[in-house]
Every structure is written in structure tokens, then in C-alpha cells.
XYZ file of C-alpha atoms in Angstrom:
352
model
C 2.223 -56.472 28.478
C 4.286 -53.221 27.067
C 7.258 -51.623 29.006
C 5.268 -48.625 30.075
C 2.471 -49.979 31.371
C 2.540 -50.634 35.479
C 2.328 -53.346 37.177
C -0.916 -52.884 39.617
C -0.227 -53.016 43.012
C -3.800 -54.098 43.815
C -5.714 -55.577 40.329
C -9.367 -54.319 41.462
C -10.168 -54.063 38.467
C -9.104 -57.621 37.881
C -11.374 -58.377 41.138
C -14.154 -56.953 40.188
C -14.882 -58.643 36.467
C -13.964 -61.592 38.351
C -16.180 -61.448 40.944
C -20.104 -62.274 40.260
C -21.860 -58.572 39.918
C -17.985 -57.403 40.821
C -18.702 -53.727 39.682
C -21.212 -52.819 41.844
C -20.871 -55.359 44.735
C -16.917 -54.234 45.495
C -17.533 -50.957 45.329
C -20.646 -51.247 48.020
C -18.877 -53.323 49.858
C -15.361 -51.182 50.312
C -17.589 -47.385 50.851
C -19.711 -49.749 53.601
C -16.589 -50.946 54.975
C -15.514 -47.228 55.620
C -18.725 -46.921 56.855
C -19.071 -49.500 59.425
C -15.342 -48.682 61.125
C -15.912 -44.538 60.830
C -19.518 -43.874 60.592
C -18.948 -40.098 59.764
C -15.941 -40.031 57.421
C -18.481 -40.086 54.228
C -20.501 -36.988 55.897
C -18.096 -34.437 56.301
C -19.714 -31.969 53.080
C -17.840 -30.812 50.316
C -17.884 -32.691 47.430
C -17.836 -35.792 49.312
C -20.471 -36.850 50.516
C -22.315 -36.035 47.456
C -20.116 -37.828 45.996
C -19.799 -40.803 47.863
C -23.245 -41.459 50.391
C -26.234 -38.423 49.050
C -26.025 -38.942 44.600
C -27.879 -41.854 44.788
C -30.878 -40.238 42.419
C -28.284 -38.173 40.316
C -26.418 -41.926 39.313
C -29.705 -43.024 38.260
C -31.122 -40.425 35.936
C -27.753 -40.539 33.908
C -28.373 -44.398 33.961
C -31.767 -43.778 32.363
C -30.157 -41.137 30.060
C -27.927 -43.559 28.804
C -30.232 -46.264 28.299
C -32.436 -43.774 26.224
C -29.689 -42.090 24.071
C -28.419 -45.562 22.905
C -32.122 -46.914 22.034
C -32.664 -47.411 18.567
C -36.316 -48.178 17.518
C -35.739 -49.568 14.239
C -32.940 -52.247 15.922
C -35.018 -52.904 18.844
C -37.686 -54.018 15.682
C -35.423 -56.098 13.706
C -34.762 -58.092 16.871
C -38.581 -58.469 18.592
C -39.230 -59.868 14.802
C -36.165 -62.645 15.349
C -35.971 -63.285 19.035
C -38.889 -61.591 21.058
C -40.196 -64.697 21.993
C -37.921 -63.858 25.146
C -38.536 -60.478 25.469
C -42.700 -61.290 25.617
C -41.921 -63.745 28.320
C -39.916 -61.625 30.105
C -42.430 -58.587 30.241
C -45.866 -61.307 30.959
C -43.082 -62.263 33.560
C -42.864 -58.653 34.778
C -46.916 -57.838 34.561
C -47.832 -60.807 36.690
C -45.224 -60.204 39.425
C -46.258 -56.560 39.679
C -49.575 -57.451 39.879
C -49.262 -60.014 42.088
C -46.385 -57.566 44.447
C -48.754 -54.944 44.435
C -52.129 -56.277 45.563
C -51.824 -59.819 46.584
C -49.114 -59.696 48.037
C -47.641 -58.168 52.238
C -45.675 -55.183 51.694
C -43.243 -57.180 54.169
C -42.939 -61.261 53.152
C -41.581 -64.030 55.244
C -37.727 -63.679 56.894
C -37.653 -59.904 56.233
C -38.070 -59.980 52.383
C -40.256 -56.881 50.746
C -42.248 -58.162 48.659
C -40.887 -55.168 45.941
C -37.129 -56.707 46.535
C -38.581 -59.535 45.651
C -39.847 -58.277 42.645
C -37.164 -56.110 41.226
C -34.587 -59.824 41.678
C -36.850 -62.142 39.939
C -37.560 -59.155 36.760
C -33.655 -58.946 36.131
C -31.276 -60.269 33.331
C -27.621 -59.913 33.509
C -26.689 -58.816 30.039
C -23.189 -59.992 30.593
C -23.977 -63.026 31.904
C -26.062 -63.598 28.768
C -23.337 -62.392 26.512
C -20.508 -65.029 28.005
C -22.502 -67.729 28.010
C -23.923 -67.564 24.466
C -20.545 -66.399 23.790
C -19.122 -70.421 24.295
C -22.694 -72.246 23.118
C -24.281 -69.835 20.066
C -23.975 -67.953 16.793
C -24.264 -64.957 16.023
C -28.163 -64.032 15.657
C -27.866 -65.276 19.647
C -25.461 -62.613 20.443
C -27.442 -59.779 17.860
C -30.184 -60.390 20.590
C -28.185 -58.468 23.412
C -29.795 -55.256 22.447
C -33.426 -57.385 23.776
C -32.030 -58.706 26.902
C -30.346 -54.970 28.033
C -33.611 -53.558 27.315
C -35.504 -56.265 29.111
C -33.330 -55.544 32.285
C -33.012 -51.521 32.675
C -34.830 -49.581 35.400
C -36.777 -47.500 32.276
C -39.132 -50.514 31.677
C -39.097 -52.626 34.930
C -40.369 -49.226 36.486
C -42.768 -48.072 33.857
C -44.204 -51.643 34.102
C -45.297 -51.663 37.701
C -46.113 -48.433 37.473
C -48.391 -49.366 34.585
C -49.521 -52.333 36.640
C -50.059 -51.069 40.133
C -52.371 -48.247 38.255
C -54.646 -51.026 38.447
C -55.072 -50.114 42.143
C -56.134 -46.544 41.886
C -54.751 -43.220 39.079
C -51.353 -43.236 38.429
C -49.362 -40.203 39.626
C -48.472 -39.258 36.162
C -46.704 -36.788 37.709
C -44.251 -38.854 39.555
C -43.388 -41.381 36.691
C -42.865 -38.711 34.348
C -40.188 -36.641 36.801
C -38.740 -40.385 37.129
C -38.839 -40.707 33.692
C -37.449 -37.333 32.741
C -33.701 -38.027 31.913
C -34.756 -41.415 29.399
C -37.031 -39.213 27.510
C -34.158 -36.379 27.300
C -31.620 -39.187 26.332
C -33.833 -40.946 23.978
C -34.614 -37.664 22.033
C -31.510 -36.886 21.715
C -29.902 -39.932 20.783
C -32.349 -40.103 17.875
C -32.245 -36.523 16.339
C -27.877 -37.357 16.971
C -27.258 -40.723 16.552
C -23.296 -39.545 17.306
C -24.800 -38.819 20.888
C -25.197 -42.691 21.208
C -21.411 -43.645 20.831
C -20.614 -40.529 23.743
C -22.121 -42.166 26.166
C -22.106 -46.070 24.858
C -20.358 -45.896 27.835
C -21.821 -44.742 30.559
C -23.584 -47.500 32.227
C -21.214 -49.524 32.688
C -18.813 -46.007 33.908
C -21.350 -45.091 36.403
C -22.320 -48.404 38.059
C -19.328 -48.549 40.266
C -20.150 -45.455 41.539
C -23.914 -46.142 42.430
C -22.649 -49.045 44.343
C -19.925 -46.800 45.957
C -23.389 -44.434 47.139
C -25.283 -48.046 48.340
C -22.970 -48.620 50.214
C -21.950 -45.901 52.120
C -24.947 -46.016 53.847
C -24.882 -49.781 54.614
C -23.496 -50.895 57.948
C -22.548 -54.504 57.779
C -22.944 -56.042 59.931
C -26.748 -54.799 59.791
C -26.264 -55.858 55.768
C -25.111 -59.324 56.143
C -28.836 -60.068 58.934
C -30.408 -58.134 56.158
C -29.369 -59.399 52.383
C -27.878 -62.780 53.614
C -30.612 -64.994 54.473
C -33.745 -62.968 52.542
C -30.766 -62.924 49.318
C -30.154 -66.286 50.063
C -33.453 -66.625 50.111
C -34.818 -64.530 46.964
C -32.550 -66.121 44.845
C -33.416 -70.110 45.518
C -37.290 -68.760 43.832
C -34.909 -67.528 41.105
C -33.094 -70.006 40.177
C -36.429 -72.613 40.682
C -39.253 -70.986 39.033
C -37.357 -67.679 36.486
C -35.112 -70.612 34.772
C -37.173 -73.611 34.287
C -39.244 -71.215 32.202
C -37.228 -70.302 29.725
C -35.441 -73.683 29.785
C -39.310 -74.761 28.613
C -39.822 -71.759 25.877
C -36.659 -73.182 24.725
C -36.993 -76.658 24.720
C -41.227 -76.925 24.297
C -41.830 -74.311 21.880
C -39.188 -72.845 20.231
C -37.838 -76.393 19.664
C -34.086 -75.170 20.714
C -31.457 -76.731 22.793
C -32.311 -75.183 25.988
C -28.674 -72.524 26.163
C -30.172 -69.386 24.915
C -33.334 -69.385 27.552
C -31.073 -70.563 30.419
C -29.155 -67.578 29.455
C -31.652 -65.357 30.137
C -31.553 -66.157 33.905
C -28.919 -64.401 36.241
C -29.918 -60.934 38.256
C -27.262 -57.962 36.987
C -26.179 -55.838 39.721
C -27.105 -52.973 38.107
C -31.017 -53.657 39.149
C -29.779 -52.845 42.551
C -31.004 -48.803 41.178
C -34.840 -49.854 41.309
C -35.973 -50.084 45.193
C -34.918 -47.125 45.861
C -36.641 -45.799 42.653
C -40.465 -48.280 43.715
C -39.691 -48.420 47.113
C -39.230 -44.041 48.036
C -42.003 -42.284 49.475
C -43.925 -45.008 50.284
C -44.094 -47.187 54.182
C -41.228 -49.594 52.587
C -38.889 -46.695 52.323
C -37.179 -47.863 55.082
C -36.576 -50.810 53.606
C -34.645 -49.604 50.391
C -30.982 -50.683 52.058
C -32.193 -53.973 52.718
C -33.247 -54.250 49.798
C -30.078 -53.324 48.071
C -28.180 -55.459 50.145
C -30.401 -58.155 48.616
C -30.121 -57.286 44.860
C -25.971 -57.464 45.897
C -26.125 -61.509 47.432
C -28.830 -62.440 44.832
C -26.725 -61.624 42.247
C -23.673 -63.329 43.510
C -25.532 -66.733 43.783
C -27.355 -66.620 40.634
C -24.477 -65.933 38.979
C -22.811 -68.454 40.043
C -25.219 -70.445 39.293
C -26.612 -70.400 36.362
C -23.523 -71.197 34.391
C -23.722 -74.559 36.466
C -26.744 -75.026 34.946
C -26.485 -74.565 31.286
C -23.276 -76.491 31.894
C -25.704 -79.260 32.289
C -27.818 -78.477 30.209
C -25.728 -78.420 26.648
C -24.072 -81.267 27.715
C -27.616 -82.924 27.389
C -29.290 -81.231 24.733
C -26.045 -79.633 22.881
C -25.475 -76.540 22.038
C -26.370 -74.658 18.682
C -24.286 -77.016 16.739
C -25.518 -79.408 18.172
C -22.252 -80.536 20.279
C -22.956 -81.758 23.760
C -18.953 -81.341 24.962
C -18.899 -77.943 27.504
C -16.710 -75.707 26.346
C -14.026 -74.989 28.584
C -11.774 -72.579 27.416
C -12.687 -68.715 28.062
C -15.118 -67.280 25.220
C -14.564 -66.572 21.971
C -13.118 -63.093 21.572
C -15.934 -61.911 19.241
C -18.265 -62.810 21.991
C -18.000 -58.671 23.043
C -18.976 -57.849 19.738
C -21.235 -59.631 17.131
C -23.132 -58.273 14.993
C -24.387 -55.390 16.803
C -20.981 -53.470 17.863
C -22.541 -50.848 18.889
C -23.613 -52.520 22.026
C -20.311 -53.617 23.354
C -20.031 -55.410 26.839
C -19.309 -52.627 28.928
C -22.868 -52.211 29.323
C -23.246 -55.022 30.863
C -25.088 -53.964 34.080
C -23.113 -56.834 35.705
């Protein structure tokens, strides 16, 4: 630490990095506490209310824009040739779940779980957790798969699959879909017309996620959220662990003949998927359940990000890592795990 660097009075950023999904969960808890104790404090108008409470859809639009502007089709094609099987399995899971939730399940499941929230959580992957795990156990090639992991869990891809599968029961509202994805399309066009736009906005998602969490929390009552997101969130987390982790572990072990650590590394919920329930539930009979869905995402983010590394530790102990070693790395991930070969996709975009 340099002499000029001041010591933090309260290490909030350290807490956000340490806590699973902390970049979304910690700001959400802070504004939820304010809203619980002083319900009108963030509704005073001016710039305060749209900044902290009513700017959710603008923030989601900005996330879509940043996603599109950093998307390079040529890079994705090369990565798909090397590790596309993981992305393919992820898309198949999305399609099956989207069809089941929209055409086979009731809108509200046992324990008060909105079916749409079940879809959002079970299709999520945390790119930050993936990068940390392959940094411990994997190779440089494993690290370069990061953009595919990031792509598979972006709201643009998930919502697109949801809407296209939903069209199986009737005509799709193309105008609503265009309105939702317009920021993504604009970002994609600008980013490929002028590659310099990519570096300019490469940290946009990581920067805006805490504000998204603050907006979610500003409409929550902590007592209600504990009931709405606690038991339902834990229940969905258990489903995630017993269903999604075995699927990716079998893909790695049986089909790809690999040790298993990379498949398991795909299996943790990203706090950023809290942006998806408002996209797919707004304007539907389940709109009133959006706060509950967001609370469930927060719970699932914490639970799955705690469990997945423990599962992966056992997988490596049993079948070894990329180098055939069965000992478990106890130190910090190597310093290059946040860089890898794909330096244009730094870890801050990890959507923790």
C-alpha cells in the first residue's frame, strides 16, 4: 500500500468481493434496509428516486447494450469449435426448461416458487466463479472459454430463448421483443463497426450491477423478502445442485472424457440473472411476484456459490485436475486466471 493510499473506514468493496454474489446482494440489502426502516426515504423525487428505485429497466437496457458492444462473432466461432459442447448443453437445458415452465407447469409452484424464477435460476451460470475455478484447476484453454460462459448467461440469450420457446403456444410479440433487445442490437452494431467501443464499455456490466441491486432492494421489505426468498430460494438451490451439476459432470466425465472440474465450474448462479425476472414477468399475471423472484435469485446466488467450489474440490480429489493432480489447491488462484488468453474479457464482467 502506498503512503498516499488511504485506509478504508469500512471495507465495503472487500465485502462485496468476498461475499457470494456480493456486487448485487450487498447493495440490495443496503437499500432494502433503508426501505424497510424508512419506506418513503427513496421516494422523494428528483434524481434520487429514478437513481435508486425506478431505474431498473434503464439499467437492464444498459446491461444489454454492454453485452452487445463487446460481442465479437469471429472470436465466438473459434471458441465454439473448441469448447462449444458446454454451450450446446446449456442451450438445450434452456429450451427444455422454457418449454416445461411455459407449457407444462403452473405459474406458481409449491413453496410459492414462481415457475419463471425457476427457469431463471436453473439456466444461470456465474462467469466469475467459473474463471476462479478453472484458474485453480484448469489450463489456458479452459480460461479462454470464459466468453462462452459469459454469453450463455447473458440476459439477451436467456430471454431470447424464453420468448422463442414461448411462441410454440401462439404468435410471438415481435415488437415487444424488438423493444427489449434494441439496446443489445445497437451495441452489437456499434461494437463491430468500431472495435474501439468495446474497451470503452467493457466494464459497464460490472459497474452497473451494484446499481441494479440497489434498485431491486429499494422496493423490498426485508421481513417479506426473507419469507419470499428464503425457503423458496433454498429449495430451488437444492434443485440446481442435484440436477444441473450432475448434467455438466456427466458431460465432462462420460462424453468429453475429462476430469470433471470444468463442467462443475459452470454450475453456480450469477447474481446478474436477477435482471431476467423483470424482463419475462413484466406485463404478465405474475408481475406481482417479481420481487419474490429477485429475492430467490439472491438466495440461490449465495447458496450455489458456496456449494459448487466444495463439490469441485471433491471432484478434483477423486479424478484430478487438468494436470492429473489429485491434490486440492489450497492457495489463491493464479494471478493470470483473470486474464487468460482472452484479455478483452476481464474478470470485472463476471457478473457475480
